[in-house]
mmCIF file of C-alpha atoms in Angstrom:
data_model
loop_
_atom_site.group_PDB
_atom_site.id
_atom_site.type_symbol
_atom_site.label_atom_id
_atom_site.label_comp_id
_atom_site.label_asym_id
_atom_site.label_seq_id
_atom_site.Cartn_x
_atom_site.Cartn_y
_atom_site.Cartn_z
ATOM 1 C CA MET A 12 0.000 0.000 0.000
ATOM 2 C CA LEU A 13 2.670 2.429 0.959
ATOM 3 C CA ASN A 14 4.689 1.671 -2.104
ATOM 4 C CA LYS A 15 1.810 2.234 -4.394
ATOM 5 C CA LYS A 16 1.249 5.721 -3.045
ATOM 6 C CA LYS A 17 4.842 6.714 -3.269
ATOM 7 C CA LYS A 18 4.989 5.992 -6.923
ATOM 8 C CA LYS A 19 2.110 8.315 -7.713
ATOM 9 C CA SER A 20 3.272 11.894 -7.884
ATOM 10 C CA VAL A 21 1.286 14.364 -5.793
ATOM 11 C CA PRO A 22 -0.624 16.729 -8.032
ATOM 12 C CA ALA A 23 0.353 20.392 -7.594
ATOM 13 C CA ILE A 24 -2.144 22.424 -5.644
ATOM 14 C CA SER A 25 -3.749 24.962 -7.871
ATOM 15 C CA THR A 26 -3.001 28.500 -6.764
ATOM 16 C CA ALA A 27 -5.475 30.010 -9.153
ATOM 17 C CA SER A 28 -7.851 30.947 -6.353
ATOM 18 C CA LEU A 29 -5.141 32.625 -4.312
ATOM 19 C CA PRO A 30 -5.643 36.028 -5.940
ATOM 20 C CA ASP A 31 -9.337 35.793 -5.153
ATOM 21 C CA ILE A 32 -8.687 35.183 -1.509
ATOM 22 C CA VAL A 33 -6.154 37.958 -1.334
ATOM 23 C CA PHE A 34 -8.497 40.329 -3.104
ATOM 24 C CA MET A 35 -11.210 39.512 -0.654
ATOM 25 C CA LEU A 36 -8.933 40.424 2.233
ATOM 26 C CA LEU A 37 -7.801 43.480 0.349
ATOM 27 C CA PHE A 38 -11.319 44.772 -0.117
ATOM 28 C CA PHE A 39 -12.073 44.190 3.525
ATOM 29 C CA PHE A 40 -9.150 46.318 4.627
ATOM 30 C CA MET A 41 -9.842 48.941 1.998
ATOM 31 C CA VAL A 42 -13.355 49.381 3.296
ATOM 32 C CA ALA A 43 -12.356 49.253 6.931
ATOM 33 C CA THR A 44 -9.494 51.702 6.598
ATOM 34 C CA LYS A 45 -10.045 55.207 7.788
ATOM 35 C CA MET A 46 -7.266 57.538 6.794
ATOM 36 C CA LYS A 47 -5.915 59.810 9.464
ATOM 37 C CA GLU A 48 -7.012 63.344 8.913
ATOM 38 C CA VAL A 49 -4.119 65.015 10.689
ATOM 39 C CA THR A 50 -0.557 64.203 11.528
ATOM 40 C CA LEU A 51 -0.259 64.032 15.253
ATOM 41 C CA LYS A 52 2.474 66.169 16.692
ATOM 42 C CA VAL A 53 1.637 65.263 20.247
ATOM 43 C CA GLU A 54 1.596 61.860 21.821
ATOM 44 C CA ILE A 55 -1.811 60.667 22.900
ATOM 45 C CA LYS A 56 -2.672 57.634 24.943
ATOM 46 C CA ARG A 57 -6.356 57.618 25.593
ATOM 47 C CA PRO A 58 -7.629 57.323 29.147
ATOM 48 C CA PHE A 59 -9.922 54.489 30.098
ATOM 49 C CA ALA A 60 -13.528 54.886 31.116
ATOM 50 C CA SER A 61 -15.845 52.127 32.266
ATOM 51 C CA PHE A 62 -18.552 53.569 30.076
ATOM 52 C CA ALA A 63 -18.262 55.459 26.836
ATOM 53 C CA THR A 64 -20.465 55.747 23.782
ATOM 54 C CA LYS A 65 -19.721 55.919 20.102
ATOM 55 C CA LEU A 66 -19.923 59.434 18.792
ATOM 56 C CA ASP A 67 -22.744 60.207 16.431
ATOM 57 C CA ASP A 68 -20.771 61.016 13.296
ATOM 58 C CA THR A 69 -23.730 62.457 11.431
ATOM 59 C CA ASN A 70 -23.051 65.669 13.307
ATOM 60 C CA PRO A 71 -19.910 67.706 12.679
ATOM 61 C CA ILE A 72 -17.017 66.811 14.964
ATOM 62 C CA LYS A 73 -13.834 68.818 15.358
ATOM 63 C CA THR A 74 -10.918 67.598 17.373
ATOM 64 C CA VAL A 75 -8.507 69.224 19.782
ATOM 65 C CA TYR A 76 -5.418 67.208 20.688
ATOM 66 C CA VAL A 77 -3.522 67.604 23.926
ATOM 67 C CA GLY A 78 -0.396 65.784 24.968
ATOM 68 C CA LYS A 79 3.344 65.902 25.213
ATOM 69 C CA PRO A 80 5.031 66.775 21.900
ATOM 70 C CA ILE A 81 6.460 63.776 20.067
ATOM 71 C CA ALA A 82 10.241 63.215 20.257
ATOM 72 C CA SER A 83 11.048 65.071 17.038
ATOM 73 C CA MET A 84 9.034 68.089 18.166
ATOM 74 C CA GLN A 85 10.438 68.327 21.647
ATOM 75 C CA SER A 86 13.332 70.572 20.669
ATOM 76 C CA THR A 87 10.932 73.296 19.546
ATOM 77 C CA TYR A 88 7.981 72.712 21.822
ATOM 78 C CA GLY A 89 9.507 71.234 24.975
ATOM 79 C CA THR A 90 8.112 68.366 26.974
ATOM 80 C CA GLU A 91 5.162 70.063 28.627
ATOM 81 C CA SER A 92 1.618 69.228 27.507
ATOM 82 C CA ARG A 93 0.688 71.212 24.420
ATOM 83 C CA ILE A 94 -2.486 71.768 22.477
ATOM 84 C CA GLN A 95 -2.642 70.773 18.833
ATOM 85 C CA ILE A 96 -5.382 72.217 16.679
ATOM 86 C CA ASN A 97 -5.684 70.996 13.097
ATOM 87 C CA ASP A 98 -2.065 70.548 12.004
ATOM 88 C CA VAL A 99 -0.274 72.964 14.279
ATOM 89 C CA ILE A 100 0.686 73.098 17.910
ATOM 90 C CA ALA A 101 -0.857 76.169 19.456
ATOM 91 C CA SER A 102 1.274 78.420 21.621
ATOM 92 C CA ASP A 103 -1.420 78.458 24.278
ATOM 93 C CA VAL A 104 -5.119 77.968 24.822
ATOM 94 C CA SER A 105 -6.029 81.264 23.135
ATOM 95 C CA GLY A 106 -5.375 79.632 19.766
ATOM 96 C CA LEU A 107 -8.599 77.775 20.339
ATOM 97 C CA VAL A 108 -10.649 80.962 20.007
ATOM 98 C CA GLN A 109 -9.635 81.412 16.387
ATOM 99 C CA ALA A 110 -10.037 77.706 15.707
ATOM 100 C CA VAL A 111 -13.641 77.716 16.914
ATOM 101 C CA GLU A 112 -14.354 80.685 14.626
ATOM 102 C CA ASP A 113 -12.799 78.854 11.666
ATOM 103 C CA TRP A 114 -14.731 75.670 12.352
ATOM 104 C CA ARG A 115 -17.995 77.574 12.575
ATOM 105 C CA GLU A 116 -17.352 79.273 9.281
ATOM 106 C CA GLU A 117 -16.468 75.940 7.700
ATOM 107 C CA ILE A 118 -19.576 74.048 8.759
ATOM 108 C CA GLY A 119 -22.063 76.859 8.212
ATOM 109 C CA ASP A 120 -24.439 78.674 10.524
ATOM 110 C CA ALA A 121 -27.100 75.974 10.591
ATOM 111 C CA ASN A 122 -24.691 73.390 11.958
ATOM 112 C CA ILE A 123 -23.152 75.484 14.721
ATOM 113 C CA PRO A 124 -25.388 74.123 17.496
ATOM 114 C CA LYS A 125 -24.617 70.577 16.342
ATOM 115 C CA LEU A 126 -20.853 70.963 16.445
ATOM 116 C CA THR A 127 -19.136 68.722 18.947
ATOM 117 C CA VAL A 128 -15.587 69.437 19.992
ATOM 118 C CA LEU A 129 -13.861 66.158 20.670
ATOM 119 C CA LEU A 130 -11.070 66.409 23.195
ATOM 120 C CA LYS A 131 -8.393 63.847 22.489
ATOM 121 C CA ILE A 132 -6.235 64.216 25.513
ATOM 122 C CA ASP A 133 -3.357 62.127 26.748
ATOM 123 C CA LYS A 134 -4.172 60.333 29.957
ATOM 124 C CA ASN A 135 -1.211 61.753 31.854
ATOM 125 C CA THR A 136 -2.165 65.341 31.192
ATOM 126 C CA LYS A 137 -2.927 67.488 34.209
ATOM 127 C CA MET A 138 -6.445 68.829 34.566
ATOM 128 C CA GLY A 139 -5.211 72.435 34.549
ATOM 129 C CA VAL A 140 -4.774 72.447 30.771
ATOM 130 C CA VAL A 141 -8.038 70.612 30.249
ATOM 131 C CA ASN A 142 -9.831 73.148 32.349
ATOM 132 C CA ASP A 143 -8.397 76.065 30.409
ATOM 133 C CA ILE A 144 -9.723 74.475 27.229
ATOM 134 C CA LYS A 145 -13.149 73.929 28.733
ATOM 135 C CA LYS A 146 -13.258 77.490 29.970
ATOM 136 C CA THR A 147 -12.288 78.855 26.575
ATOM 137 C CA LEU A 148 -14.901 76.748 24.807
ATOM 138 C CA ARG A 149 -17.530 77.821 27.293
ATOM 139 C CA ASP A 150 -16.655 81.465 26.750
ATOM 140 C CA ARG A 151 -17.061 80.961 23.018
ATOM 141 C CA GLU A 152 -20.445 79.335 23.673
ATOM 142 C CA GLN A 153 -19.245 76.024 22.302
ATOM 143 C CA TYR A 154 -21.023 73.826 24.812
ATOM 144 C CA LYS A 155 -21.028 70.399 23.188
ATOM 145 C CA ILE A 156 -17.874 68.560 24.045
ATOM 146 C CA ALA A 157 -16.777 64.949 24.250
ATOM 147 C CA TYR A 158 -13.853 63.339 26.001
ATOM 148 C CA SER A 159 -12.228 60.725 23.825
ATOM 149 C CA SER A 160 -11.590 57.568 25.806
ATOM 150 C CA SER A 161 -11.170 53.845 25.535
ATOM 151 C CA LYS A 162 -13.802 51.569 26.885
ATOM 152 C CA GLY A 163 -12.779 49.304 29.716
ATOM 153 C CA ASP A 164 -10.441 49.292 32.645
ATOM 154 C CA ASP A 165 -6.918 50.542 32.602
ATOM 155 C CA ALA A 166 -4.603 47.541 32.711
ATOM 156 C CA GLU A 167 -1.723 49.639 34.038
ATOM 157 C CA GLU A 168 -3.849 51.093 36.782
ATOM 158 C CA ALA A 169 -4.941 47.706 38.062
ATOM 159 C CA ASN A 170 -1.508 46.982 39.480
ATOM 160 C CA MET B 14 -4.021 38.048 -41.428
ATOM 161 C CA ALA B 15 -5.457 34.687 -42.071
ATOM 162 C CA LYS B 16 -2.360 33.249 -40.550
ATOM 163 C CA ASN B 17 -2.956 35.197 -37.372
ATOM 164 C CA LYS B 18 -6.430 33.909 -36.965
ATOM 165 C CA LYS B 19 -5.286 30.407 -36.878
ATOM 166 C CA ARG B 20 -2.930 31.145 -34.041
ATOM 167 C CA GLU B 21 -4.492 30.984 -30.626
ATOM 168 C CA VAL B 22 -4.231 34.083 -28.474
ATOM 169 C CA GLN B 23 -1.738 33.482 -25.765
ATOM 170 C CA GLU B 24 -3.116 33.438 -22.268
ATOM 171 C CA ILE B 25 -1.900 36.193 -19.988
ATOM 172 C CA ASN B 26 -0.039 34.826 -17.052
ATOM 173 C CA ALA B 27 -2.051 35.795 -14.005
ATOM 174 C CA SER B 28 0.240 34.389 -11.375
ATOM 175 C CA SER B 29 1.672 37.820 -10.570
ATOM 176 C CA MET B 30 -1.788 39.103 -9.843
ATOM 177 C CA ALA B 31 -1.579 37.592 -6.392
ATOM 178 C CA ASP B 32 1.684 39.434 -5.772
ATOM 179 C CA ILE B 33 0.188 42.755 -6.732
ATOM 180 C CA ALA B 34 -2.828 42.122 -4.578
ATOM 181 C CA PHE B 35 -0.592 41.129 -1.696
ATOM 182 C CA LEU B 36 1.331 44.353 -2.020
ATOM 183 C CA LEU B 37 -1.853 46.380 -1.820
ATOM 184 C CA LEU B 38 -3.093 44.223 1.006
ATOM 185 C CA VAL B 39 0.036 44.805 3.042
ATOM 186 C CA PHE B 40 -0.268 48.544 2.468
ATOM 187 C CA PHE B 41 -3.809 48.626 3.808
ATOM 188 C CA LEU B 42 -2.944 46.290 6.645
ATOM 189 C CA VAL B 43 -0.234 48.640 7.801
ATOM 190 C CA THR B 44 -2.240 51.831 7.441
ATOM 191 C CA THR B 45 -5.428 50.547 9.030
ATOM 192 C CA THR B 46 -6.078 51.655 12.541
ATOM 193 C CA PHE B 47 -9.200 50.339 14.122
ATOM 194 C CA ASP B 48 -9.746 53.596 15.806
ATOM 195 C CA SER B 49 -13.229 53.336 17.128
ATOM 196 C CA ASP B 50 -14.096 56.718 18.481
ATOM 197 C CA TYR B 51 -15.476 56.105 21.901
ATOM 198 C CA ALA B 52 -16.117 59.196 23.907
ATOM 199 C CA ILE B 53 -17.925 60.591 26.892
ATOM 200 C CA GLU B 54 -20.267 63.312 25.771
ATOM 201 C CA ARG B 55 -20.852 66.289 27.974
ATOM 202 C CA ARG B 56 -22.521 69.632 27.787
ATOM 203 C CA LEU B 57 -20.765 72.566 29.340
ATOM 204 C CA PRO B 58 -22.925 74.822 31.500
ATOM 205 C CA ALA B 59 -24.218 77.856 29.691
ATOM 206 C CA LYS B 60 -22.503 81.141 30.223
ATOM 207 C CA ILE B 61 -24.213 83.431 32.694
ATOM 208 C CA ASP B 62 -24.043 86.907 31.273
ATOM 209 C CA THR B 63 -26.096 88.876 33.738
ATOM 210 C CA LYS B 64 -24.956 89.026 37.287
ATOM 211 C CA ASP B 65 -28.285 90.194 38.660
ATOM 212 C CA THR B 66 -30.014 86.867 38.142
ATOM 213 C CA VAL B 67 -29.908 85.515 41.629
ATOM 214 C CA SER B 68 -29.654 81.782 41.528
ATOM 215 C CA LYS B 69 -31.373 80.009 44.345
ATOM 216 C CA PRO B 70 -28.943 78.299 46.645
ATOM 217 C CA ILE B 71 -29.129 74.538 46.296
ATOM 218 C CA GLU B 72 -29.970 72.569 49.388
ATOM 219 C CA PRO B 73 -26.947 70.686 50.661
ATOM 220 C CA ARG B 74 -28.804 67.385 50.588
ATOM 221 C CA ASN B 75 -29.255 67.771 46.849
ATOM 222 C CA VAL B 76 -25.585 68.051 46.081
ATOM 223 C CA PHE B 77 -23.303 65.080 45.743
ATOM 224 C CA ILE B 78 -19.813 66.472 45.922
ATOM 225 C CA LEU B 79 -17.032 64.577 44.239
ATOM 226 C CA LEU B 80 -13.550 65.889 44.575
ATOM 227 C CA ILE B 81 -10.341 64.543 43.144
ATOM 228 C CA ASN B 82 -7.306 66.068 44.741
ATOM 229 C CA LYS B 83 -3.875 66.565 43.254
ATOM 230 C CA ARG B 84 -2.778 63.093 44.359
ATOM 231 C CA ASP B 85 -5.693 61.569 42.434
ATOM 232 C CA GLU B 86 -7.551 60.641 45.594
ATOM 233 C CA LEU B 87 -11.313 60.629 45.418
ATOM 234 C CA PHE B 88 -13.421 62.319 48.067
ATOM 235 C CA VAL B 89 -17.179 61.861 48.250
ATOM 236 C CA ASN B 90 -18.921 64.546 50.293
ATOM 237 C CA GLY B 91 -15.675 65.220 52.100
ATOM 238 C CA GLU B 92 -14.789 61.639 52.928
ATOM 239 C CA ARG B 93 -12.463 59.281 51.149
ATOM 240 C CA GLY B 94 -14.429 57.555 48.426
ATOM 241 C CA ASP B 95 -14.149 54.158 46.848
ATOM 242 C CA MET B 96 -14.160 53.971 43.051
ATOM 243 C CA LYS B 97 -15.816 50.575 43.162
ATOM 244 C CA LYS B 98 -18.711 51.786 45.249
ATOM 245 C CA LEU B 99 -19.151 55.076 43.437
ATOM 246 C CA LYS B 100 -21.617 53.916 40.809
ATOM 247 C CA GLU B 101 -24.057 52.437 43.310
ATOM 248 C CA ASP B 102 -23.706 55.481 45.546
ATOM 249 C CA VAL B 103 -24.559 57.805 42.695
ATOM 250 C CA LYS B 104 -27.561 55.733 41.699
ATOM 251 C CA GLU B 105 -28.819 55.633 45.261
ATOM 252 C CA PHE B 106 -28.305 59.357 45.638
ATOM 253 C CA ILE B 107 -30.325 60.197 42.545
ATOM 254 C CA LYS B 108 -33.078 57.652 42.961
ATOM 255 C CA ASN B 109 -33.284 57.776 46.750
ATOM 256 C CA PRO B 110 -35.608 54.768 46.882
ATOM 257 C CA ALA B 111 -36.047 54.831 50.659
ATOM 258 C CA ASP B 112 -36.611 58.605 50.805
ATOM 259 C CA LYS B 113 -33.675 59.134 53.097
ATOM 260 C CA PRO B 114 -33.330 62.698 54.343
ATOM 261 C CA ASN B 115 -29.640 62.892 53.498
ATOM 262 C CA LEU B 116 -30.063 61.923 49.861
ATOM 263 C CA SER B 117 -31.522 63.892 47.002
ATOM 264 C CA GLU B 118 -34.945 65.438 47.253
ATOM 265 C CA LYS B 119 -37.654 64.594 44.788
ATOM 266 C CA SER B 120 -39.341 67.376 43.009
ATOM 267 C CA GLU B 121 -43.107 67.737 43.328
ATOM 268 C CA LYS B 122 -43.184 68.414 39.653
ATOM 269 C CA TYR B 123 -44.221 65.348 37.792
ATOM 270 C CA VAL B 124 -43.044 64.695 34.345
ATOM 271 C CA GLN B 125 -45.960 63.781 32.237
ATOM 272 C CA SER B 126 -45.459 62.876 28.657
ATOM 273 C CA PRO B 127 -47.877 61.140 26.317
ATOM 274 C CA LEU B 128 -45.061 58.776 25.503
ATOM 275 C CA LEU B 129 -44.615 57.566 29.035
ATOM 276 C CA LYS B 130 -47.408 55.187 29.752
ATOM 277 C CA ASN B 131 -46.489 54.731 33.371
ATOM 278 C CA GLY B 132 -47.735 58.206 33.867
ATOM 279 C CA ARG B 133 -46.164 60.342 36.521
ATOM 280 C CA TYR B 134 -42.507 60.380 37.214
ATOM 281 C CA THR B 135 -40.839 62.245 39.997
ATOM 282 C CA LYS B 136 -37.768 64.100 39.070
ATOM 283 C CA SER B 137 -34.784 64.095 41.359
ATOM 284 C CA LYS B 138 -33.408 67.459 42.391
ATOM 285 C CA GLY B 139 -29.996 65.936 42.909
ATOM 286 C CA VAL B 140 -26.948 67.390 41.268
ATOM 287 C CA ILE B 141 -23.528 65.795 41.151
ATOM 288 C CA THR B 142 -20.611 68.134 41.150
ATOM 289 C CA LEU B 143 -17.213 66.964 40.077
ATOM 290 C CA GLN B 144 -14.279 69.045 41.118
ATOM 291 C CA GLY B 145 -10.686 68.491 40.263
ATOM 292 C CA ASP B 146 -7.435 70.113 41.037
ATOM 293 C CA ARG B 147 -5.198 71.640 38.402
ATOM 294 C CA LEU B 148 -2.755 68.849 39.158
ATOM 295 C CA THR B 149 -5.305 66.047 39.019
ATOM 296 C CA SER B 150 -4.479 63.643 36.248
ATOM 297 C CA TYR B 151 -6.794 63.439 33.288
ATOM 298 C CA LYS B 152 -7.030 59.660 33.448
ATOM 299 C CA LYS B 153 -8.460 59.739 36.962
ATOM 300 C CA TYR B 154 -10.904 62.442 35.956
ATOM 301 C CA ILE B 155 -12.083 60.409 32.975
ATOM 302 C CA ALA B 156 -12.328 57.234 35.058
ATOM 303 C CA VAL B 157 -14.699 59.043 37.420
ATOM 304 C CA GLN B 158 -16.609 60.594 34.519
ATOM 305 C CA GLY B 159 -16.983 57.124 33.037
ATOM 306 C CA ILE B 160 -18.480 55.781 36.248
ATOM 307 C CA LEU B 161 -20.889 58.705 36.465
ATOM 308 C CA THR B 162 -21.974 58.173 32.874
ATOM 309 C CA ALA B 163 -22.442 54.480 33.519
ATOM 310 C CA ALA B 164 -24.616 55.222 36.556
ATOM 311 C CA PHE B 165 -26.882 57.558 34.609
ATOM 312 C CA GLU B 166 -26.981 55.237 31.628
ATOM 313 C CA GLU B 167 -28.119 52.369 33.843
ATOM 314 C CA MET B 168 -30.834 54.439 35.438
ATOM 315 C CA ARG B 169 -32.040 55.645 32.061
ATOM 316 C CA ASN B 170 -31.947 52.106 30.837
ATOM 317 C CA GLU B 171 -34.285 51.062 33.616
ATOM 318 C CA ILE B 172 -36.801 53.648 32.465
ATOM 319 C CA ALA B 173 -36.376 52.620 28.838
ATOM 320 C CA GLN B 174 -36.975 48.987 29.716
ATOM 321 C CA ARG B 175 -40.067 49.826 31.714
ATOM 322 C CA GLU B 176 -41.558 52.212 29.186
ATOM 323 C CA PHE B 177 -40.461 50.950 25.830
ATOM 324 C CA GLN B 178 -39.216 47.416 26.531
ATOM 325 C CA THR B 179 -35.913 48.222 24.938
ATOM 326 C CA SER B 180 -32.557 49.531 26.026
ATOM 327 C CA TYR B 181 -31.734 53.202 26.156
ATOM 328 C CA ALA B 182 -28.738 52.649 23.902
ATOM 329 C CA GLU B 183 -30.943 51.090 21.274
ATOM 330 C CA LEU B 184 -33.378 54.000 21.363
ATOM 331 C CA LYS B 185 -30.484 56.383 20.874
ATOM 332 C CA GLU B 186 -29.089 54.320 18.052
ATOM 333 C CA LYS B 187 -32.428 54.284 16.269
ATOM 334 C CA ALA B 188 -32.832 58.010 16.794
ATOM 335 C CA SER B 189 -29.618 58.828 15.004
ATOM 336 C CA LYS B 190 -29.308 56.154 12.352
ATOM 337 C CA GLY B 191 -31.701 55.153 9.624
ATOM 338 C CA ASN B 192 -33.240 56.551 6.495
ATOM 339 C CA ASN B 193 -36.764 57.161 7.619
ATOM 340 C CA GLU B 194 -36.933 60.627 9.160
ATOM 341 C CA ASP B 195 -40.293 59.955 10.814
ATOM 342 C CA VAL B 196 -39.020 56.840 12.555
ATOM 343 C CA LYS B 197 -35.912 58.689 13.653
ATOM 344 C CA LYS B 198 -38.031 61.482 15.084
ATOM 345 C CA LYS B 199 -40.219 59.026 16.941
ATOM 346 C CA PHE B 200 -37.226 57.500 18.679
ATOM 347 C CA ALA B 201 -35.642 60.889 19.308
ATOM 348 C CA GLU B 202 -38.811 61.908 21.147
ATOM 349 C CA ARG B 203 -38.568 58.829 23.334
ATOM 350 C CA VAL B 204 -34.957 59.576 24.144
ATOM 351 C CA ASP B 205 -35.920 63.150 25.010
ATOM 352 C CA ALA B 206 -38.715 61.913 27.271
ATOM 353 C CA ILE B 207 -36.275 59.755 29.225
ATOM 354 C CA ASP B 208 -33.702 62.533 29.367
ATOM 355 C CA ASP B 209 -36.418 64.789 30.717
ATOM 356 C CA VAL B 210 -37.274 62.376 33.517
ATOM 357 C CA LEU B 211 -33.634 61.791 34.316
ATOM 358 C CA PRO B 212 -31.396 64.628 33.206
ATOM 359 C CA MET B 213 -27.687 64.047 33.417
ATOM 360 C CA ALA B 214 -27.171 66.351 36.348
ATOM 361 C CA ILE B 215 -23.419 66.505 36.456
ATOM 362 C CA SER B 216 -21.828 69.834 37.077
ATOM 363 C CA GLU B 217 -18.199 70.081 36.138
ATOM 364 C CA ALA B 218 -17.056 72.723 38.509
ATOM 365 C CA GLU B 219 -13.970 74.756 37.831
ATOM 366 C CA THR B 220 -10.850 73.082 39.030
ATOM 367 C CA ARG B 221 -9.234 74.539 42.036
ATOM 368 C CA LYS B 222 -5.800 75.989 42.033
ATOM 369 C CA SER B 223 -3.327 73.806 43.803
ATOM 370 C CA ALA B 224 -0.961 75.253 46.326
ATOM 371 C CA GLU B 225 1.915 73.663 44.448
ATOM 372 C CA LYS B 226 1.274 75.720 41.382
ATOM 373 C CA LYS B 227 3.219 78.925 41.323
#
């Protein structure tokens, strides 16, 4: 029995369907990919919250980033927490005033009450900066905000 | 010409197709970030422009004071608080099922909405204030905010289950997604009715200046 099998040569496996499989995977990733809209110049690790909801993306969302500047930016911006708006690191919180004006102009008058400002803030930031941002937004009557966070418990904190 | 016709057209070798597809695949694999945007939504308190509007002082029993100091320690009404117990404490404070005198008062105003078939609902007068220090870490602040949101979400869910036999999250989902505007509006009204019975009464007070800050 063994001998018989050995004599027969194993037929080559057809690889004709390989492209199909690969294409299927490719399409999946193409659909699932969301391109980053800005280059981050600050490092952001999201904080954990036991409960968080998905943002309703039918309404306009604009993002403010806060964190320590990334290594290549530290020579110009230092290592203290900085605020990044759009593609630039703002010198201080007052840069937010202009940004809110720009966003409002961009989305149009009708959408202004729907605008949510998403705060993507590094978890090791001190609340002082966060509070300055909140105060500025409140002064500009931009009341809808959201704190970006990961769902679940912080693994590092558990120890 | 005639000669050409007789010749069979050579098949194109498709074996490199897989390579090309792989290349593209790898590109998308690398660039993909499954960045699901989870967030805690909040509404900042409206600006008060006139100073002459005298706001009524809130009764102490109606305020649930949360304070996180600069060492990230949680204090509930002045005493050291436990993160694990916080959610239940908040729910008890707002609902006050046993009508305890030290927990939140219930308003005599009943919420009556045609949508709510259980009729009258008492509204809690309770307000939760969350104070931080300028040196409090953001992660602690968000952890507490998450617990508060979870507490309110659970309470709203109870109402949603009782009134509409569905979860609050599902009502919200249906209110924002879908093609039929009328259906969306119907669910939005239900969400509003629940929010009216149980408003998210969290006041994010200004952070206090720490002595360490110069």
